[in-house]
Structures are given as structure tokens and as C-alpha cells.
Amino acid sequence: MDDLVKHRLAAIHNKGSIRLYFKLLKILLDDLDLHAENPKLSLTVPKSRHDFVCNLNSRWVLNLNRDGTIAFMIGKKDFKELQKIVKAQKFFRYSSCKKPDDYFATYGYEQLENEDTLEAIVGCWLECCRAFEPVMR
């Protein structure tokens, strides 16, 4: 394993977040039927940021942050409904002209430990990823 990856993993004190992040990656790969050679998908450990980044069509769709929080790409309508169930710790709206009505919302591991909350977030996240996946060929 690359030293940078080891260092980043060691810096995240909540090991549950790490396990959940990689479980979510597997769910995404299976749901979109993506394989390692698919150019639409990239998993990176940027040197300039202290997190793990999953990109789909050059857009962040899932991040594991240094503080153990996990961020998801979620569609505008779903995001507004999710906010009624669980408030995102932070979020921003994408400004891409290809599909601008998406948010990138961050949730704490404590929030994601609730099975119903996690299921709701993952359902919205996967729906958004499915809609965004065909944007690039």
C-alpha cells in the first residue's frame, strides 16, 4: 500500500468511518456496474487535501474526510427532503453547467450509524450517481 494512503488512513481516528467509506465504494461500483478500467471513475488521495476522493465523470461523488465525516453527492430535491430527516454538517451546491442541481453534503459518522438515516442518504446518493453517470462517455 502506498505510504500516502497509509498515512491518511492512520490520521483518521474513527476506523468505523474508514470501513463505511470502503463499503459505500463497493455499493457504488456494484450499483453502477463499474470496473477498475472504467475511465468515468477515479479514486484519489490528493496531496493537497487530507481526504479520500471518489470522482465520477470528474465530479466528487463520495469523500472520506480527515475528520471521519463522509460527503455524498445528492440531488437538489432529495437533499431538501433529507434535510428534514438529518441535517448535513456542511454542504455546497455544484455549479457545473452539465447538471447543476446537485449538492455535496457532509455527514458525521454518528449520523451515519443510524441505519434508517444511512439507508435514506445512500438511496438518494445512488439515485444521483445513476443520473450523473451517463453525462460523459
N, CA, C and O atoms as a DFTB+ gen file, in Angstrom:
548 C
 N C O
     1  1       0.845      -1.170       0.000
     2  2       0.000       0.000       0.000
     3  2       0.900       1.246       0.000
     4  3       1.920       1.284       0.689
     5  1       0.526       2.219      -0.749
     6  2       1.255       3.474      -0.867
     7  2       1.397       4.145       0.508
     8  3       0.473       4.098       1.320
     9  1       2.551       4.768       0.766
    10  2       2.796       5.429       2.049
    11  2       1.816       6.561       2.320
    12  3       1.391       6.754       3.459
    13  1       1.452       7.313       1.282
    14  2       0.492       8.403       1.458
    15  2      -0.860       7.857       1.919
    16  3      -1.497       8.429       2.804
    17  1      -1.288       6.760       1.320
    18  2      -2.563       6.147       1.703
    19  2      -2.491       5.677       3.156
    20  3      -3.421       5.911       3.929
    21  1      -1.391       5.015       3.533
    22  2      -1.228       4.550       4.914
    23  2      -1.268       5.725       5.890
    24  3      -1.916       5.657       6.935
    25  1      -0.575       6.789       5.539
    26  2      -0.526       7.972       6.398
    27  2      -1.923       8.581       6.563
    28  3      -2.318       8.950       7.669
    29  1      -2.660       8.680       5.467
    30  2      -4.015       9.246       5.529
    31  2      -4.947       8.365       6.355
    32  3      -5.736       8.870       7.153
    33  1      -4.857       7.063       6.166
    34  2      -5.706       6.155       6.935
    35  2      -5.391       6.256       8.427
    36  3      -6.301       6.256       9.257
    37  1      -4.116       6.342       8.765
    38  2      -3.705       6.441      10.167
    39  2      -4.189       7.744      10.800
    40  3      -4.431       7.789      12.006
    41  1      -4.333       8.803      10.003
    42  2      -4.755      10.110      10.516
    43  2      -6.246      10.145      10.861
    44  3      -6.684      11.006      11.624
    45  1      -7.020       9.223      10.309
    46  2      -8.461       9.174      10.587
    47  2      -8.662       8.286      11.803
    48  3      -8.451       7.075      11.738
    49  1      -9.067       8.881      12.898
    50  2      -9.156       8.151      14.158
    51  2     -10.399       7.276      14.249
    52  3     -10.413       6.300      14.999
    53  1     -11.430       7.607      13.506
    54  2     -12.651       6.810      13.534
    55  2     -12.550       5.720      12.478
    56  3     -12.824       5.956      11.301
    57  1     -12.163       4.544      12.898
    58  2     -11.982       3.424      11.957
    59  2     -13.317       2.969      11.364
    60  3     -13.345       2.380      10.283
    61  1     -14.420       3.238      12.063
    62  2     -15.744       2.921      11.520
    63  2     -16.023       3.714      10.257
    64  3     -16.649       3.204       9.328
    65  1     -15.565       4.951      10.215
    66  2     -15.733       5.790       9.020
    67  2     -14.980       5.199       7.834
    68  3     -15.477       5.204       6.707
    69  1     -13.787       4.694       8.094
    70  2     -12.976       4.093       7.032
    71  2     -13.690       2.872       6.470
    72  3     -13.827       2.724       5.256
    73  1     -14.142       2.003       7.362
    74  2     -14.849       0.790       6.907
    75  2     -16.106       1.160       6.112
    76  3     -16.386       0.572       5.067
    77  1     -16.856       2.139       6.621
    78  2     -18.085       2.549       5.944
    79  2     -17.778       3.134       4.576
    80  3     -18.481       2.834       3.611
    81  1     -16.752       3.957       4.470
    82  2     -16.392       4.564       3.185
    83  2     -16.104       3.492       2.134
    84  3     -16.609       3.572       1.014
    85  1     -15.306       2.504       2.484
    86  2     -14.977       1.467       1.511
    87  2     -16.182       0.564       1.212
    88  3     -16.302       0.036       0.107
    89  1     -17.061       0.390       2.186
    90  2     -18.315      -0.336       1.932
    91  2     -19.169       0.437       0.931
    92  3     -19.759      -0.152       0.025
    93  1     -19.234       1.770       1.099
    94  2     -20.004       2.607       0.181
    95  2     -19.407       2.587      -1.225
    96  3     -20.146       2.583      -2.209
    97  1     -18.088       2.574      -1.327
    98  2     -17.453       2.463      -2.648
    99  2     -17.874       1.175      -3.338
   100  3     -18.187       1.175      -4.529
   101  1     -17.882       0.085      -2.593
   102  2     -18.293      -1.203      -3.166
   103  2     -19.745      -1.141      -3.623
   104  3     -20.078      -1.650      -4.694
   105  1     -20.603      -0.532      -2.833
   106  2     -22.014      -0.386      -3.202
   107  2     -22.127       0.398      -4.508
   108  3     -22.892       0.019      -5.395
   109  1     -21.366       1.493      -4.629
   110  2     -21.393       2.312      -5.845
   111  2     -20.911       1.519      -7.059
   112  3     -21.550       1.537      -8.111
   113  1     -19.799       0.834      -6.913
   114  2     -19.259       0.042      -8.022
   115  2     -20.257      -1.014      -8.486
   116  3     -20.473      -1.197      -9.684
   117  1     -20.857      -1.698      -7.532
   118  2     -21.838      -2.735      -7.872
   119  2     -23.097      -2.138      -8.497
   120  3     -23.606      -2.656      -9.491
   121  1     -23.594      -1.057      -7.920
   122  2     -24.835      -0.449      -8.394
   123  2     -24.696       0.077      -9.825
   124  3     -25.599      -0.104     -10.642
   125  1     -23.575       0.722     -10.127
   126  2     -23.365       1.287     -11.469
   127  2     -22.638       0.321     -12.396
   128  3     -22.362       0.642     -13.552
   129  1     -22.331      -0.864     -11.879
   130  2     -21.615      -1.885     -12.645
   131  2     -20.321      -1.299     -13.249
   132  3     -20.037      -1.456     -14.437
   133  1     -19.564      -0.631     -12.396
   134  2     -18.298      -0.038     -12.824
   135  2     -17.163      -1.005     -12.525
   136  3     -17.214      -1.756     -11.551
   137  1     -16.155      -0.982     -13.355
   138  2     -14.994      -1.835     -13.168
   139  2     -13.754      -0.958     -13.073
   140  3     -13.809       0.238     -13.357
   141  1     -12.666      -1.541     -12.685
   142  2     -11.432      -0.791     -12.417
   143  2     -10.928       0.000     -13.619
   144  3     -10.292       1.039     -13.441
   145  1     -11.191      -0.457     -14.815
   146  2     -10.682       0.220     -16.011
   147  2     -11.620       1.292     -16.552
   148  3     -11.307       1.933     -17.555
   149  1     -12.748       1.494     -15.914
   150  2     -13.717       2.469     -16.400
   151  2     -13.162       3.884     -16.233
   152  3     -12.869       4.290     -15.109
   153  1     -13.010       4.640     -17.313
   154  2     -12.423       5.980     -17.222
   155  2     -13.332       7.012     -16.548
   156  3     -12.888       8.121     -16.250
   157  1     -14.581       6.666     -16.310
   158  2     -15.504       7.598     -15.654
   159  2     -15.255       7.692     -14.156
   160  3     -15.698       8.639     -13.508
   161  1     -14.551       6.715     -13.609
   162  2     -14.374       6.612     -12.174
   163  2     -12.916       6.788     -11.789
   164  3     -12.023       6.233     -12.429
   165  1     -12.681       7.562     -10.742
   166  2     -11.328       7.635     -10.195
   167  2     -11.405       7.720      -8.678
   168  3     -12.278       8.380      -8.114
   169  1     -10.485       7.046      -8.047
   170  2     -10.345       7.085      -6.600
   171  2      -8.982       7.701      -6.332
   172  3      -7.961       7.176      -6.775
   173  1      -8.964       8.800      -5.616
   174  2      -7.709       9.518      -5.425
   175  2      -7.472       9.869      -3.964
   176  3      -8.393       9.939      -3.150
   177  1      -6.203      10.084      -3.673
   178  2      -5.764      10.589      -2.383
   179  2      -4.939      11.825      -2.713
   180  3      -3.715      11.746      -2.825
   181  1      -5.605      12.972      -2.870
   182  2      -4.899      14.176      -3.311
   183  2      -3.841      14.625      -2.302
   184  3      -4.063      14.577      -1.092
   185  1      -2.710      15.052      -2.805
   186  2      -1.650      15.544      -1.917
   187  2      -2.027      16.872      -1.283
   188  3      -1.573      17.188      -0.183
   189  1      -2.851      17.650      -1.967
   190  2      -3.207      18.982      -1.477
   191  2      -4.365      18.960      -0.475
   192  3      -4.642      19.974       0.166
   193  1      -5.040      17.824      -0.335
   194  2      -6.177      17.712       0.587
   195  2      -5.933      16.503       1.479
   196  3      -5.192      15.591       1.113
   197  1      -6.545      16.501       2.621
   198  2      -6.353      15.388       3.546
   199  2      -7.581      14.490       3.562
   200  3      -8.196      14.284       4.609
   201  1      -7.932      13.959       2.404
   202  2      -9.089      13.085       2.341
   203  2      -8.943      12.075       1.215
   204  3      -7.966      12.083       0.465
   205  1      -9.926      11.222       1.120
   206  2     -10.023      10.242       0.039
   207  2     -11.179      10.693      -0.841
   208  3     -12.251      11.028      -0.336
   209  1     -10.971      10.703      -2.152
   210  2     -11.954      11.261      -3.072
   211  2     -12.350      10.224      -4.117
   212  3     -11.494       9.599      -4.743
   213  1     -13.645      10.051      -4.297
   214  2     -14.169       9.226      -5.382
   215  2     -14.826      10.179      -6.377
   216  3     -15.766      10.899      -6.041
   217  1     -14.313      10.169      -7.602
   218  2     -14.841      11.013      -8.674
   219  2     -15.591      10.159      -9.684
   220  3     -15.157       9.062     -10.035
   221  1     -16.697      10.668     -10.134
   222  2     -17.443      10.053     -11.225
   223  2     -17.596      11.148     -12.271
   224  3     -18.160      12.205     -11.988
   225  1     -17.101      10.900     -13.468
   226  2     -17.140      11.921     -14.524
   227  2     -16.525      13.239     -14.049
   228  3     -17.055      14.317     -14.321
   229  1     -15.424      13.139     -13.352
   230  2     -14.663      14.296     -12.848
   231  2     -15.407      15.131     -11.816
   232  3     -15.090      16.305     -11.625
   233  1     -16.375      14.550     -11.162
   234  2     -17.104      15.254     -10.096
   235  2     -17.025      14.415      -8.826
   236  3     -17.186      13.195      -8.857
   237  1     -16.778      15.086      -7.722
   238  2     -16.773      14.380      -6.440
   239  2     -18.144      13.770      -6.195
   240  3     -19.163      14.454      -6.295
   241  1     -18.167      12.494      -5.876
   242  2     -19.428      11.849      -5.531
   243  2     -19.401      11.252      -4.133
   244  3     -20.449      11.018      -3.530
   245  1     -18.178      11.000      -3.609
   246  2     -18.056      10.420      -2.271
   247  2     -16.669      10.742      -1.734
   248  3     -15.661      10.423      -2.365
   249  1     -16.624      11.371      -0.575
   250  2     -15.340      11.696       0.054
   251  2     -15.315      11.183       1.486
   252  3     -16.319      11.215       2.197
   253  1     -14.155      10.714       1.885
   254  2     -13.887      10.433       3.290
   255  2     -12.935      11.521       3.751
   256  3     -11.805      11.613       3.273
   257  1     -13.394      12.338       4.676
   258  2     -12.606      13.463       5.147
   259  2     -11.736      13.064       6.336
   260  3     -12.016      12.087       7.031
   261  1     -10.696      13.827       6.548
   262  2      -9.737      13.542       7.612
   263  2     -10.405      13.431       8.983
   264  3      -9.962      12.654       9.828
   265  1     -11.461      14.199       9.203
   266  2     -12.140      14.170      10.498
   267  2     -13.111      13.000      10.639
   268  3     -13.809      12.888      11.647
   269  1     -13.153      12.120       9.620
   270  2     -14.020      10.945       9.684
   271  2     -15.414      11.175       9.139
   272  3     -16.227      10.250       9.104
   273  1     -15.706      12.409       8.708
   274  2     -17.003      12.653       8.089
   275  2     -16.982      12.113       6.656
   276  3     -15.920      11.941       6.058
   277  1     -18.154      11.854       6.131
   278  2     -18.282      11.340       4.766
   279  2     -19.228      12.261       4.008
   280  3     -20.289      12.636       4.508
   281  1     -18.825      12.620       2.789
   282  2     -19.623      13.530       1.966
   283  2     -20.150      12.795       0.737
   284  3     -19.456      11.968       0.145
   285  1     -21.377      13.109       0.370
   286  2     -22.098      12.448      -0.718
   287  2     -22.635      13.476      -1.713
   288  3     -23.026      14.575      -1.322
   289  1     -22.654      13.121      -2.993
   290  2     -23.352      13.923      -3.993
   291  2     -24.834      13.530      -3.925
   292  3     -25.182      12.353      -4.019
   293  1     -25.690      14.532      -3.760
   294  2     -27.124      14.278      -3.614
   295  2     -27.886      15.300      -4.447
   296  3     -27.553      16.485      -4.437
   297  1     -28.903      14.846      -5.166
   298  2     -29.723      15.723      -5.997
   299  2     -30.466      16.760      -5.164
   300  3     -30.743      16.543      -3.985
   301  1     -30.784      17.881      -5.787
   302  2     -31.401      19.025      -5.108
   303  2     -32.697      18.643      -4.375
   304  3     -32.861      18.947      -3.193
   305  1     -33.597      17.984      -5.077
   306  2     -34.890      17.630      -4.484
   307  2     -34.685      16.683      -3.296
   308  3     -35.269      16.877      -2.230
   309  1     -33.861      15.674      -3.490
   310  2     -33.594      14.721      -2.413
   311  2     -32.877      15.383      -1.242
   312  3     -33.153      15.070      -0.084
   313  1     -31.958      16.294      -1.543
   314  2     -31.228      16.974      -0.483
   315  2     -32.183      17.744       0.426
   316  3     -32.058      17.704       1.650
   317  1     -33.124      18.434      -0.176
   318  2     -34.090      19.208       0.623
   319  2     -34.935      18.284       1.510
   320  3     -35.253      18.634       2.646
   321  1     -35.292      17.119       0.996
   322  2     -36.058      16.151       1.789
   323  2     -35.179      15.542       2.894
   324  3     -35.636      15.362       4.023
   325  1     -33.942      15.232       2.570
   326  2     -33.027      14.681       3.570
   327  2     -32.792      15.656       4.712
   328  3     -32.660      15.243       5.864
   329  1     -32.740      16.943       4.402
   330  2     -32.506      17.947       5.437
   331  2     -33.597      17.903       6.507
   332  3     -33.366      18.305       7.647
   333  1     -34.788      17.414       6.139
   334  2     -35.871      17.286       7.109
   335  2     -35.623      16.111       8.060
   336  3     -36.098      16.101       9.195
   337  1     -34.867      15.121       7.569
   338  2     -34.582      13.918       8.353
   339  2     -33.292      14.075       9.145
   340  3     -33.240      13.801      10.343
   341  1     -32.253      14.524       8.446
   342  2     -30.931      14.664       9.052
   343  2     -30.236      15.867       8.423
   344  3     -30.123      15.959       7.201
   345  1     -29.780      16.772       9.250
   346  2     -29.112      17.984       8.756
   347  2     -27.669      17.660       8.373
   348  3     -26.934      17.036       9.139
   349  1     -27.284      18.086       7.194
   350  2     -25.890      17.943       6.771
   351  2     -25.030      18.851       7.636
   352  3     -25.437      19.964       7.969
   353  1     -23.841      18.381       8.001
   354  2     -22.930      19.207       8.792
   355  2     -22.441      20.398       7.973
   356  3     -22.264      21.499       8.493
   357  1     -22.227      20.154       6.685
   358  2     -21.906      21.224       5.745
   359  2     -22.271      20.733       4.352
   360  3     -22.405      19.532       4.115
   361  1     -22.427      21.678       3.442
   362  2     -22.772      21.305       2.071
   363  2     -22.456      22.465       1.146
   364  3     -22.336      23.614       1.572
   365  1     -22.326      22.135      -0.131
   366  2     -22.235      23.170      -1.156
   367  2     -22.968      22.683      -2.383
   368  3     -23.148      21.483      -2.586
   369  1     -23.385      23.623      -3.188
   370  2     -24.110      23.308      -4.420
   371  2     -23.124      23.322      -5.578
   372  3     -22.334      24.255      -5.724
   373  1     -23.176      22.285      -6.393
   374  2     -22.321      22.242      -7.575
   375  2     -22.725      23.346      -8.548
   376  3     -23.897      23.712      -8.632
   377  1     -21.761      23.866      -9.270
   378  2     -22.051      24.922     -10.235
   379  2     -21.762      24.481     -11.669
   380  3     -21.680      25.311     -12.574
   381  1     -21.610      23.187     -11.869
   382  2     -21.352      22.658     -13.203
   383  2     -22.540      22.906     -14.120
   384  3     -23.688      22.747     -13.706
   385  1     -22.276      23.289     -15.347
   386  2     -23.367      23.553     -16.293
   387  2     -24.009      22.264     -16.789
   388  3     -25.108      22.299     -17.343
   389  1     -23.342      21.122     -16.600
   390  2     -23.903      19.866     -17.105
   391  2     -25.073      19.370     -16.272
   392  3     -26.045      18.849     -16.819
   393  1     -24.997      19.522     -14.985
   394  2     -26.071      19.072     -14.098
   395  2     -25.933      19.826     -12.779
   396  3     -25.422      19.282     -11.800
   397  1     -26.384      21.069     -12.755
   398  2     -26.099      21.941     -11.624
   399  2     -26.931      21.722     -10.368
   400  3     -26.585      22.247      -9.310
   401  1     -28.000      20.975     -10.455
   402  2     -28.890      20.878      -9.305
   403  2     -28.526      19.755      -8.342
   404  3     -29.398      19.017      -7.884
   405  1     -27.249      19.627      -8.038
   406  2     -26.785      18.642      -7.082
   407  2     -26.045      19.344      -5.955
   408  3     -25.515      20.442      -6.118
   409  1     -26.026      18.678      -4.810
   410  2     -25.313      19.172      -3.641
   411  2     -24.256      18.154      -3.247
   412  3     -24.354      16.974      -3.584
   413  1     -23.259      18.619      -2.541
   414  2     -22.255      17.746      -1.953
   415  2     -22.372      17.958      -0.449
   416  3     -21.938      18.981       0.081
   417  1     -22.963      16.984       0.228
   418  2     -23.328      17.129       1.625
   419  2     -22.497      16.213       2.514
   420  3     -22.269      15.047       2.191
   421  1     -22.053      16.757       3.630
   422  2     -21.198      16.046       4.574
   423  2     -21.977      15.667       5.821
   424  3     -22.706      16.477       6.392
   425  1     -21.803      14.405       6.234
   426  2     -22.458      13.883       7.425
   427  2     -21.417      13.248       8.337
   428  3     -20.434      12.669       7.874
   429  1     -21.649      13.364       9.634
   430  2     -20.759      12.757      10.616
   431  2     -21.036      11.270      10.751
   432  3     -22.131      10.793      10.453
   433  1     -20.033      10.556      11.201
   434  2     -20.190       9.109      11.373
   435  2     -21.329       8.800      12.345
   436  3     -22.059       7.826      12.160
   437  1     -21.480       9.627      13.378
   438  2     -22.553       9.407      14.354
   439  2     -23.917       9.442      13.666
   440  3     -24.812       8.671      14.012
   441  1     -24.072      10.337      12.694
   442  2     -25.324      10.420      11.944
   443  2     -25.514       9.175      11.073
   444  3     -26.629       8.676      10.923
   445  1     -24.431       8.691      10.513
   446  2     -24.492       7.563       9.580
   447  2     -24.619       6.220      10.292
   448  3     -24.920       5.209       9.657
   449  1     -24.392       6.202      11.599
   450  2     -24.557       4.960      12.360
   451  2     -26.023       4.559      12.460
   452  3     -26.340       3.385      12.655
   453  1     -26.915       5.537      12.326
   454  2     -28.342       5.242      12.352
   455  2     -28.695       4.576      11.027
   456  3     -28.560       5.182       9.965
   457  1     -29.141       3.348      11.095
   458  2     -29.392       2.547       9.892
   459  2     -30.418       3.193       8.948
   460  3     -30.229       3.189       7.732
   461  1     -31.488       3.739       9.502
   462  2     -32.515       4.373       8.670
   463  2     -31.973       5.618       7.980
   464  3     -32.250       5.859       6.805
   465  1     -31.205       6.400       8.715
   466  2     -30.603       7.612       8.143
   467  2     -29.639       7.241       7.036
   468  3     -29.681       7.822       5.951
   469  1     -28.765       6.273       7.301
   470  2     -27.792       5.838       6.296
   471  2     -28.505       5.319       5.052
   472  3     -28.107       5.635       3.930
   473  1     -29.537       4.538       5.241
   474  2     -30.287       3.995       4.107
   475  2     -30.899       5.109       3.259
   476  3     -30.886       5.036       2.031
   477  1     -31.431       6.133       3.913
   478  2     -32.031       7.262       3.182
   479  2     -30.967       8.020       2.395
   480  3     -31.180       8.353       1.230
   481  1     -29.832       8.293       3.018
   482  2     -28.752       9.018       2.350
   483  2     -28.216       8.215       1.179
   484  3     -28.044       8.751       0.084
   485  1     -27.950       6.936       1.398
   486  2     -27.389       6.093       0.345
   487  2     -28.354       5.969      -0.828
   488  3     -27.924       5.984      -1.981
   489  1     -29.647       5.846      -0.553
   490  2     -30.624       5.774      -1.636
   491  2     -30.602       7.026      -2.500
   492  3     -30.617       6.940      -3.728
   493  1     -30.565       8.186      -1.861
   494  2     -30.517       9.459      -2.607
   495  2     -29.194       9.611      -3.345
   496  3     -29.164      10.069      -4.487
   497  1     -28.113       9.231      -2.699
   498  2     -26.780       9.308      -3.303
   499  2     -26.689       8.440      -4.557
   500  3     -26.221       8.894      -5.601
   501  1     -27.136       7.195      -4.448
   502  2     -27.072       6.296      -5.603
   503  2     -27.955       6.795      -6.743
   504  3     -27.573       6.707      -7.910
   505  1     -29.121       7.313      -6.415
   506  2     -30.005       7.851      -7.449
   507  2     -29.317       8.996      -8.192
   508  3     -29.391       9.079      -9.418
   509  1     -28.661       9.862      -7.459
   510  2     -27.955      10.989      -8.067
   511  2     -26.787      10.502      -8.923
   512  3     -26.567      11.010     -10.022
   513  1     -26.046       9.526      -8.423
   514  2     -24.921       8.969      -9.192
   515  2     -25.413       8.299     -10.476
   516  3     -24.794       8.441     -11.531
   517  1     -26.519       7.574     -10.384
   518  2     -27.089       6.934     -11.572
   519  2     -27.466       7.973     -12.624
   520  3     -27.261       7.759     -13.819
   521  1     -28.013       9.090     -12.179
   522  2     -28.412      10.148     -13.114
   523  2     -27.190      10.840     -13.706
   524  3     -27.230      11.279     -14.855
   525  1     -26.120      10.943     -12.951
   526  2     -24.935      11.664     -13.404
   527  2     -23.989      10.784     -14.231
   528  3     -23.249      11.300     -15.069
   529  1     -24.004       9.497     -14.012
   530  2     -23.071       8.573     -14.671
   531  2     -23.085       8.676     -16.195
   532  3     -22.011       8.655     -16.795
   533  1     -24.242       8.787     -16.856
   534  2     -24.218       8.850     -18.337
   535  2     -23.811      10.207     -18.922
   536  3     -23.729      10.346     -20.142
   537  1     -23.555      11.208     -18.073
   538  2     -23.249      12.552     -18.558
   539  2     -22.043      12.543     -19.504
   540  3     -22.048      13.244     -20.516
   541  1     -21.018      11.759     -19.184
   542  2     -19.828      11.676     -20.040
   543  2     -19.717      10.278     -20.626
   544  3     -20.135       9.297     -20.010
   545  1     -19.157      10.202     -21.807
   546  2     -18.972       8.902     -22.455
   547  2     -17.498       8.590     -22.575
   548  3     -17.130       7.537     -23.095
